[in-house]
Tab-separated table of N, CA, C and O in Angstrom:
chain	number	residue	atom	x	y	z
A	83	MET	N	0.827	-1.190	0.000
A	83	MET	CA	0.000	0.000	0.000
A	83	MET	C	0.869	1.250	0.000
A	83	MET	O	0.622	2.168	-0.744
A	84	ALA	N	1.884	1.281	0.831
A	84	ALA	CA	2.756	2.450	0.917
A	84	ALA	C	3.493	2.678	-0.395
A	84	ALA	O	3.670	3.817	-0.820
A	85	ALA	N	3.920	1.605	-1.055
A	85	ALA	CA	4.628	1.744	-2.326
A	85	ALA	C	3.721	2.368	-3.377
A	85	ALA	O	4.153	3.195	-4.188
A	86	GLY	N	2.460	2.004	-3.384
A	86	GLY	CA	1.504	2.579	-4.335
A	86	GLY	C	1.297	4.064	-4.085
A	86	GLY	O	1.230	4.861	-5.010
A	87	THR	N	1.240	4.431	-2.817
A	87	THR	CA	1.078	5.841	-2.457
A	87	THR	C	2.284	6.651	-2.898
A	87	THR	O	2.153	7.742	-3.444
A	88	VAL	N	3.471	6.101	-2.689
A	88	VAL	CA	4.703	6.773	-3.101
A	88	VAL	C	4.747	6.909	-4.620
A	88	VAL	O	5.120	7.957	-5.154
A	89	ALA	N	4.335	5.871	-5.342
A	89	ALA	CA	4.342	5.908	-6.805
A	89	ALA	C	3.390	6.980	-7.329
A	89	ALA	O	3.727	7.733	-8.243
A	90	VAL	N	2.205	7.064	-6.745
A	90	VAL	CA	1.230	8.070	-7.171
A	90	VAL	C	1.757	9.469	-6.863
A	90	VAL	O	1.673	10.372	-7.690
A	91	ALA	N	2.307	9.655	-5.684
A	91	ALA	CA	2.857	10.959	-5.306
A	91	ALA	C	4.006	11.331	-6.231
A	91	ALA	O	4.119	12.478	-6.663
A	92	GLY	N	4.852	10.376	-6.555
A	92	GLY	CA	5.968	10.634	-7.468
A	92	GLY	C	5.485	11.020	-8.849
A	92	GLY	O	6.006	11.939	-9.479
A	93	ALA	N	4.458	10.341	-9.339
A	93	ALA	CA	3.896	10.653	-10.658
A	93	ALA	C	3.295	12.052	-10.663
A	93	ALA	O	3.426	12.792	-11.641
A	94	ALA	N	2.658	12.443	-9.588
A	94	ALA	CA	2.071	13.781	-9.494
A	94	ALA	C	3.156	14.855	-9.521
A	94	ALA	O	2.998	15.894	-10.162
A	95	ILE	N	4.261	14.600	-8.847
A	95	ILE	CA	5.372	15.558	-8.841
A	95	ILE	C	5.956	15.683	-10.241
A	95	ILE	O	6.184	16.785	-10.730
A	96	VAL	N	6.187	14.573	-10.900
A	96	VAL	CA	6.733	14.596	-12.265
A	96	VAL	C	5.768	15.325	-13.188
A	96	VAL	O	6.171	16.175	-13.989
A	97	ALA	N	4.477	15.039	-13.093
A	97	ALA	CA	3.481	15.687	-13.947
A	97	ALA	C	3.448	17.191	-13.714
A	97	ALA	O	3.262	17.967	-14.641
A	98	SER	N	3.657	17.614	-12.470
A	98	SER	CA	3.623	19.051	-12.185
A	98	SER	C	4.762	19.795	-12.872
A	98	SER	O	4.676	20.991	-13.105
A	99	TYR	N	5.831	19.089	-13.219
A	99	TYR	CA	6.939	19.705	-13.956
A	99	TYR	C	6.791	19.535	-15.465
A	99	TYR	O	7.122	20.426	-16.228
A	100	ILE	N	6.293	18.410	-15.901
A	100	ILE	CA	6.197	18.103	-17.329
A	100	ILE	C	5.036	18.829	-17.989
A	100	ILE	O	5.181	19.380	-19.074
A	101	VAL	N	3.864	18.865	-17.367
A	101	VAL	CA	2.685	19.463	-17.987
A	101	VAL	C	2.920	20.924	-18.372
A	101	VAL	O	2.657	21.305	-19.513
A	102	PRO	N	3.443	21.790	-17.481
A	102	PRO	CA	3.696	23.166	-17.919
A	102	PRO	C	4.700	23.256	-19.069
A	102	PRO	O	4.556	24.086	-19.950
A	103	VAL	N	5.704	22.389	-19.085
A	103	VAL	CA	6.691	22.407	-20.173
A	103	VAL	C	6.013	22.030	-21.481
A	103	VAL	O	6.206	22.680	-22.508
A	104	LEU	N	5.188	20.991	-21.472
A	104	LEU	CA	4.464	20.586	-22.678
A	104	LEU	C	3.483	21.674	-23.101
A	104	LEU	O	3.321	21.937	-24.281
A	105	ALA	N	2.836	22.296	-22.133
A	105	ALA	CA	1.872	23.346	-22.442
A	105	ALA	C	2.545	24.512	-23.150
A	105	ALA	O	1.978	25.110	-24.056
A	106	GLN	N	3.766	24.826	-22.769
A	106	GLN	CA	4.486	25.932	-23.382
A	106	GLN	C	4.721	25.707	-24.867
A	106	GLN	O	4.827	26.664	-25.634
A	107	GLN	N	4.802	24.457	-25.280
A	107	GLN	CA	5.075	24.151	-26.676
A	107	GLN	C	3.987	24.685	-27.602
A	107	GLN	O	4.238	24.931	-28.769
A	108	ASP	N	2.777	24.873	-27.096
A	108	ASP	CA	1.669	25.369	-27.899
A	108	ASP	C	1.596	26.896	-27.927
A	108	ASP	O	0.808	27.452	-28.676
A	109	LEU	N	2.378	27.558	-27.107
A	109	LEU	CA	2.330	29.008	-27.008
A	109	LEU	C	3.495	29.646	-27.760
A	109	LEU	O	4.614	29.141	-27.706
A	110	PRO	N	3.248	30.767	-28.435
A	110	PRO	CA	4.348	31.465	-29.106
A	110	PRO	C	5.378	31.956	-28.082
A	110	PRO	O	5.033	32.254	-26.938
A	111	ALA	N	6.609	32.048	-28.511
A	111	ALA	CA	7.676	32.554	-27.645
A	111	ALA	C	7.405	34.010	-27.299
A	111	ALA	O	6.771	34.731	-28.066
A	112	GLY	N	7.879	34.406	-26.144
A	112	GLY	CA	7.760	35.800	-25.739
A	112	GLY	C	7.788	35.923	-24.230
A	112	GLY	O	7.549	34.941	-23.518
A	113	PRO	N	8.104	37.127	-23.749
A	113	PRO	CA	8.105	37.353	-22.299
A	113	PRO	C	6.723	37.071	-21.712
A	113	PRO	O	5.718	37.553	-22.236
A	114	GLY	N	6.672	36.271	-20.677
A	114	GLY	CA	5.424	35.917	-20.027
A	114	GLY	C	4.885	34.556	-20.425
A	114	GLY	O	3.938	34.057	-19.828
A	115	ARG	N	5.510	33.931	-21.426
A	115	ARG	CA	5.035	32.627	-21.906
A	115	ARG	C	4.991	31.587	-20.781
A	115	ARG	O	3.997	30.870	-20.627
A	116	GLU	N	6.048	31.506	-20.000
A	116	GLU	CA	6.108	30.510	-18.927
A	116	GLU	C	5.049	30.783	-17.857
A	116	GLU	O	4.412	29.857	-17.356
A	117	VAL	N	4.847	32.045	-17.531
A	117	VAL	CA	3.829	32.405	-16.537
A	117	VAL	C	2.448	31.986	-17.029
A	117	VAL	O	1.676	31.373	-16.293
A	118	VAL	N	2.144	32.304	-18.278
A	118	VAL	CA	0.844	31.931	-18.855
A	118	VAL	C	0.690	30.412	-18.877
A	118	VAL	O	-0.343	29.879	-18.468
A	119	ALA	N	1.721	29.702	-19.323
A	119	ALA	CA	1.647	28.237	-19.391
A	119	ALA	C	1.409	27.643	-18.010
A	119	ALA	O	0.543	26.775	-17.847
A	120	ASN	N	2.144	28.109	-17.025
A	120	ASN	CA	2.028	27.543	-15.682
A	120	ASN	C	0.701	27.874	-15.020
A	120	ASN	O	0.056	27.000	-14.446
A	121	ILE	N	0.286	29.112	-15.117
A	121	ILE	CA	-0.931	29.523	-14.412
A	121	ILE	C	-2.184	29.069	-15.148
A	121	ILE	O	-3.074	28.455	-14.555
A	122	CYS	N	-2.272	29.359	-16.420
A	122	CYS	CA	-3.510	29.070	-17.157
A	122	CYS	C	-3.763	27.568	-17.300
A	122	CYS	O	-4.901	27.116	-17.177
A	123	SER	N	-2.706	26.796	-17.544
A	123	SER	CA	-2.896	25.353	-17.704
A	123	SER	C	-3.231	24.671	-16.383
A	123	SER	O	-3.645	23.517	-16.386
A	124	GLY	N	-3.103	25.384	-15.281
A	124	GLY	CA	-3.497	24.832	-13.987
A	124	GLY	C	-5.004	24.704	-13.844
A	124	GLY	O	-5.487	23.945	-13.012
A	125	CYS	N	-5.747	25.452	-14.674
A	125	CYS	CA	-7.214	25.434	-14.577
A	125	CYS	C	-7.899	24.902	-15.835
A	125	CYS	O	-9.001	24.383	-15.760
A	126	HIS	N	-7.275	25.110	-16.990
A	126	HIS	CA	-7.930	24.698	-18.234
A	126	HIS	C	-6.885	24.436	-19.308
A	126	HIS	O	-5.722	24.796	-19.166
A	127	GLU	N	-7.339	23.813	-20.386
A	127	GLU	CA	-6.468	23.560	-21.535
A	127	GLU	C	-6.070	24.892	-22.161
A	127	GLU	O	-6.834	25.849	-22.137
A	128	LEU	N	-4.899	24.940	-22.733
A	128	LEU	CA	-4.451	26.164	-23.383
A	128	LEU	C	-5.136	26.398	-24.722
A	128	LEU	O	-5.014	27.474	-25.303
A	129	ASP	N	-5.903	25.412	-25.196
A	129	ASP	CA	-6.687	25.581	-26.428
A	129	ASP	C	-7.652	26.758	-26.312
A	129	ASP	O	-7.977	27.390	-27.305
A	130	TYR	N	-8.112	27.026	-25.104
A	130	TYR	CA	-9.006	28.166	-24.918
A	130	TYR	C	-8.310	29.461	-25.329
A	130	TYR	O	-8.951	30.395	-25.792
A	131	ILE	N	-7.007	29.498	-25.159
A	131	ILE	CA	-6.223	30.677	-25.535
A	131	ILE	C	-5.812	30.584	-26.994
A	131	ILE	O	-6.054	31.498	-27.774
A	132	THR	N	-5.183	29.470	-27.361
A	132	THR	CA	-4.617	29.350	-28.708
A	132	THR	C	-5.680	29.330	-29.802
A	132	THR	O	-5.403	29.730	-30.926
A	133	ASN	N	-6.881	28.881	-29.482
A	133	ASN	CA	-7.959	28.847	-30.468
A	133	ASN	C	-8.923	30.026	-30.336
A	133	ASN	O	-9.957	30.051	-31.002
A	134	SER	N	-8.563	30.972	-29.487
A	134	SER	CA	-9.450	32.116	-29.282
A	134	SER	C	-9.451	33.024	-30.514
A	134	SER	O	-8.584	32.910	-31.378
A	135	VAL	N	-10.406	33.938	-30.553
A	135	VAL	CA	-10.449	34.917	-31.639
A	135	VAL	C	-9.421	36.012	-31.412
A	135	VAL	O	-9.222	36.870	-32.253
A	136	GLY	N	-8.760	35.978	-30.255
A	136	GLY	CA	-7.796	37.008	-29.899
A	136	GLY	C	-8.521	38.214	-29.326
A	136	GLY	O	-9.705	38.417	-29.572
A	137	PHE	N	-7.782	38.977	-28.543
A	137	PHE	CA	-8.382	40.124	-27.873
A	137	PHE	C	-7.382	41.266	-27.784
A	137	PHE	O	-6.174	41.060	-27.867
A	138	SER	N	-7.908	42.454	-27.545
A	138	SER	CA	-7.063	43.612	-27.267
A	138	SER	C	-6.468	43.461	-25.859
A	138	SER	O	-6.914	42.593	-25.086
A	139	ARG	N	-5.515	44.311	-25.528
A	139	ARG	CA	-4.926	44.278	-24.178
A	139	ARG	C	-6.020	44.477	-23.125
A	139	ARG	O	-6.048	43.767	-22.109
A	140	GLU	N	-6.894	45.425	-23.359
A	140	GLU	CA	-7.979	45.706	-22.409
A	140	GLU	C	-8.881	44.486	-22.241
A	140	GLU	O	-9.265	44.132	-21.128
A	141	ASP	N	-9.238	43.847	-23.353
A	141	ASP	CA	-10.096	42.668	-23.277
A	141	ASP	C	-9.399	41.494	-22.599
A	141	ASP	O	-10.022	40.764	-21.822
A	142	TRP	N	-8.098	41.295	-22.887
A	142	TRP	CA	-7.373	40.231	-22.202
A	142	TRP	C	-7.312	40.513	-20.706
A	142	TRP	O	-7.417	39.605	-19.889
A	143	ASN	N	-7.160	41.775	-20.333
A	143	ASN	CA	-7.151	42.125	-18.912
A	143	ASN	C	-8.480	41.748	-18.271
A	143	ASN	O	-8.512	41.215	-17.156
A	144	THR	N	-9.579	42.001	-18.985
A	144	THR	CA	-10.904	41.621	-18.485
A	144	THR	C	-10.997	40.108	-18.321
A	144	THR	O	-11.539	39.615	-17.318
A	145	VAL	N	-10.457	39.359	-19.283
A	145	VAL	CA	-10.457	37.892	-19.196
A	145	VAL	C	-9.669	37.445	-17.960
A	145	VAL	O	-10.139	36.600	-17.187
A	146	VAL	N	-8.490	38.008	-17.762
A	146	VAL	CA	-7.648	37.630	-16.618
A	146	VAL	C	-8.365	37.966	-15.308
A	146	VAL	O	-8.391	37.144	-14.382
A	147	GLU	N	-8.954	39.139	-15.223
A	147	GLU	CA	-9.686	39.517	-14.008
A	147	GLU	C	-10.862	38.572	-13.760
A	147	GLU	O	-11.149	38.229	-12.615
A	148	SER	N	-11.524	38.129	-14.829
A	148	SER	CA	-12.638	37.187	-14.646
A	148	SER	C	-12.129	35.828	-14.165
A	148	SER	O	-12.795	35.161	-13.380
A	149	MET	N	-10.947	35.426	-14.624
A	149	MET	CA	-10.355	34.173	-14.143
A	149	MET	C	-10.052	34.282	-12.644
A	149	MET	O	-10.291	33.341	-11.884
A	150	ILE	N	-9.544	35.433	-12.233
A	150	ILE	CA	-9.266	35.655	-10.804
A	150	ILE	C	-10.560	35.576	-10.010
A	150	ILE	O	-10.607	34.943	-8.951
A	151	SER	N	-11.624	36.185	-10.521
A	151	SER	CA	-12.902	36.158	-9.797
A	151	SER	C	-13.480	34.749	-9.712
A	151	SER	O	-14.283	34.464	-8.828
A	152	MET	N	-13.046	33.866	-10.637
A	152	MET	CA	-13.510	32.471	-10.586
A	152	MET	C	-12.570	31.577	-9.784
A	152	MET	O	-12.756	30.375	-9.732
A	153	GLY	N	-11.526	32.184	-9.198
A	153	GLY	CA	-10.675	31.422	-8.301
A	153	GLY	C	-9.265	31.158	-8.772
A	153	GLY	O	-8.505	30.476	-8.078
A	154	ALA	N	-8.880	31.664	-9.937
A	154	ALA	CA	-7.500	31.459	-10.398
A	154	ALA	C	-6.536	32.138	-9.435
A	154	ALA	O	-6.786	33.253	-8.973
A	155	THR	N	-5.449	31.457	-9.140
A	155	THR	CA	-4.450	31.995	-8.238
A	155	THR	C	-3.432	32.780	-9.058
A	155	THR	O	-2.456	32.223	-9.563
A	156	ILE	N	-3.706	34.053	-9.215
A	156	ILE	CA	-2.841	34.944	-9.975
A	156	ILE	C	-2.477	36.109	-9.062
A	156	ILE	O	-3.367	36.797	-8.553
A	157	LYS	N	-1.191	36.304	-8.864
A	157	LYS	CA	-0.724	37.403	-8.019
A	157	LYS	C	-0.903	38.721	-8.772
A	157	LYS	O	-0.792	38.755	-9.999
A	158	PRO	N	-1.161	39.804	-8.044
A	158	PRO	CA	-1.358	41.101	-8.699
A	158	PRO	C	-0.223	41.487	-9.650
A	158	PRO	O	-0.478	42.033	-10.725
A	159	GLU	N	1.003	41.179	-9.298
A	159	GLU	CA	2.135	41.533	-10.161
A	159	GLU	C	2.213	40.664	-11.425
A	159	GLU	O	2.921	40.997	-12.377
A	160	GLN	N	1.484	39.548	-11.442
A	160	GLN	CA	1.460	38.687	-12.623
A	160	GLN	C	0.428	39.139	-13.656
A	160	GLN	O	0.546	38.800	-14.828
A	161	VAL	N	-0.561	39.902	-13.232
A	161	VAL	CA	-1.637	40.327	-14.141
A	161	VAL	C	-1.085	41.090	-15.344
A	161	VAL	O	-1.399	40.734	-16.486
A	162	PRO	N	-0.240	42.119	-15.157
A	162	PRO	CA	0.257	42.817	-16.345
A	162	PRO	C	1.154	41.948	-17.225
A	162	PRO	O	1.167	42.094	-18.451
A	163	VAL	N	1.895	41.022	-16.626
A	163	VAL	CA	2.756	40.114	-17.395
A	163	VAL	C	1.892	39.225	-18.287
A	163	VAL	O	2.161	39.069	-19.486
A	164	ILE	N	0.850	38.654	-17.706
A	164	ILE	CA	-0.051	37.773	-18.453
A	164	ILE	C	-0.794	38.557	-19.536
A	164	ILE	O	-0.858	38.133	-20.692
A	165	THR	N	-1.338	39.693	-19.157
A	165	THR	CA	-2.095	40.516	-20.099
A	165	THR	C	-1.222	40.975	-21.265
A	165	THR	O	-1.645	40.916	-22.426
A	166	GLU	N	-0.008	41.406	-20.970
A	166	GLU	CA	0.906	41.864	-22.023
A	166	GLU	C	1.238	40.723	-22.981
A	166	GLU	O	1.199	40.886	-24.195
A	167	TYR	N	1.572	39.556	-22.413
A	167	TYR	CA	1.902	38.402	-23.259
A	167	TYR	C	0.721	38.034	-24.156
A	167	TYR	O	0.860	37.875	-25.364
A	168	LEU	N	-0.458	37.885	-23.554
A	168	LEU	CA	-1.631	37.457	-24.319
A	168	LEU	C	-2.001	38.468	-25.398
A	168	LEU	O	-2.356	38.089	-26.514
A	169	SER	N	-1.903	39.750	-25.085
A	169	SER	CA	-2.290	40.764	-26.079
A	169	SER	C	-1.322	40.806	-27.251
A	169	SER	O	-1.729	41.084	-28.381
A	170	LYS	N	-0.051	40.483	-27.019
A	170	LYS	CA	0.920	40.454	-28.113
A	170	LYS	C	0.867	39.133	-28.880
A	170	LYS	O	0.972	39.114	-30.100
A	171	ALA	N	0.711	38.021	-28.152
A	171	ALA	CA	0.717	36.705	-28.795
A	171	ALA	C	-0.623	36.355	-29.442
A	171	ALA	O	-0.661	35.607	-30.413
A	172	PHE	N	-1.704	36.916	-28.903
A	172	PHE	CA	-3.054	36.582	-29.394
A	172	PHE	C	-3.900	37.843	-29.551
A	172	PHE	O	-4.902	38.017	-28.870
A	173	PRO	N	-3.489	38.719	-30.479
A	173	PRO	CA	-4.293	39.921	-30.747
A	173	PRO	C	-5.571	39.526	-31.480
A	173	PRO	O	-5.695	38.380	-31.943
A	174	PRO	N	-6.513	40.460	-31.626
A	174	PRO	CA	-7.728	40.123	-32.365
A	174	PRO	C	-7.396	39.624	-33.778
A	174	PRO	O	-6.542	40.194	-34.454
A	175	LYS	N	-8.046	38.527	-34.172
A	175	LYS	CA	-7.830	37.983	-35.516
A	175	LYS	C	-8.631	38.786	-36.522
A	175	LYS	O	-9.734	39.242	-36.231
A	176	GLN	N	-8.059	38.927	-37.691
A	176	GLN	CA	-8.760	39.622	-38.774
A	176	GLN	C	-9.913	38.767	-39.266
A	176	GLN	O	-9.777	37.559	-39.391
A	177	LYS	N	-11.015	39.410	-39.580
A	177	LYS	CA	-12.188	38.668	-40.077
A	177	LYS	C	-12.114	38.503	-41.565
A	177	LYS	O	-11.538	39.198	-42.294
């Protein structure tokens, strides 16, 4: 029983390092990429971001604030980093 518990705990630790790294592969390079990958993938798939219609900086800020209101653990100093990254990497798509 103890060995199974250790194995599960070990797998969870490994996954906590691997999942954000894999998630980053779907995001364009740029300052804030790691923060977005680590924080956003903790609650949902990054497809919500990568497949979005894109948003302005103001709209991305609204999205981030709504995530915080739904319980996302985002520190105040991370909000501008996330918003800046998202607005540059995922601006509004042309119709």
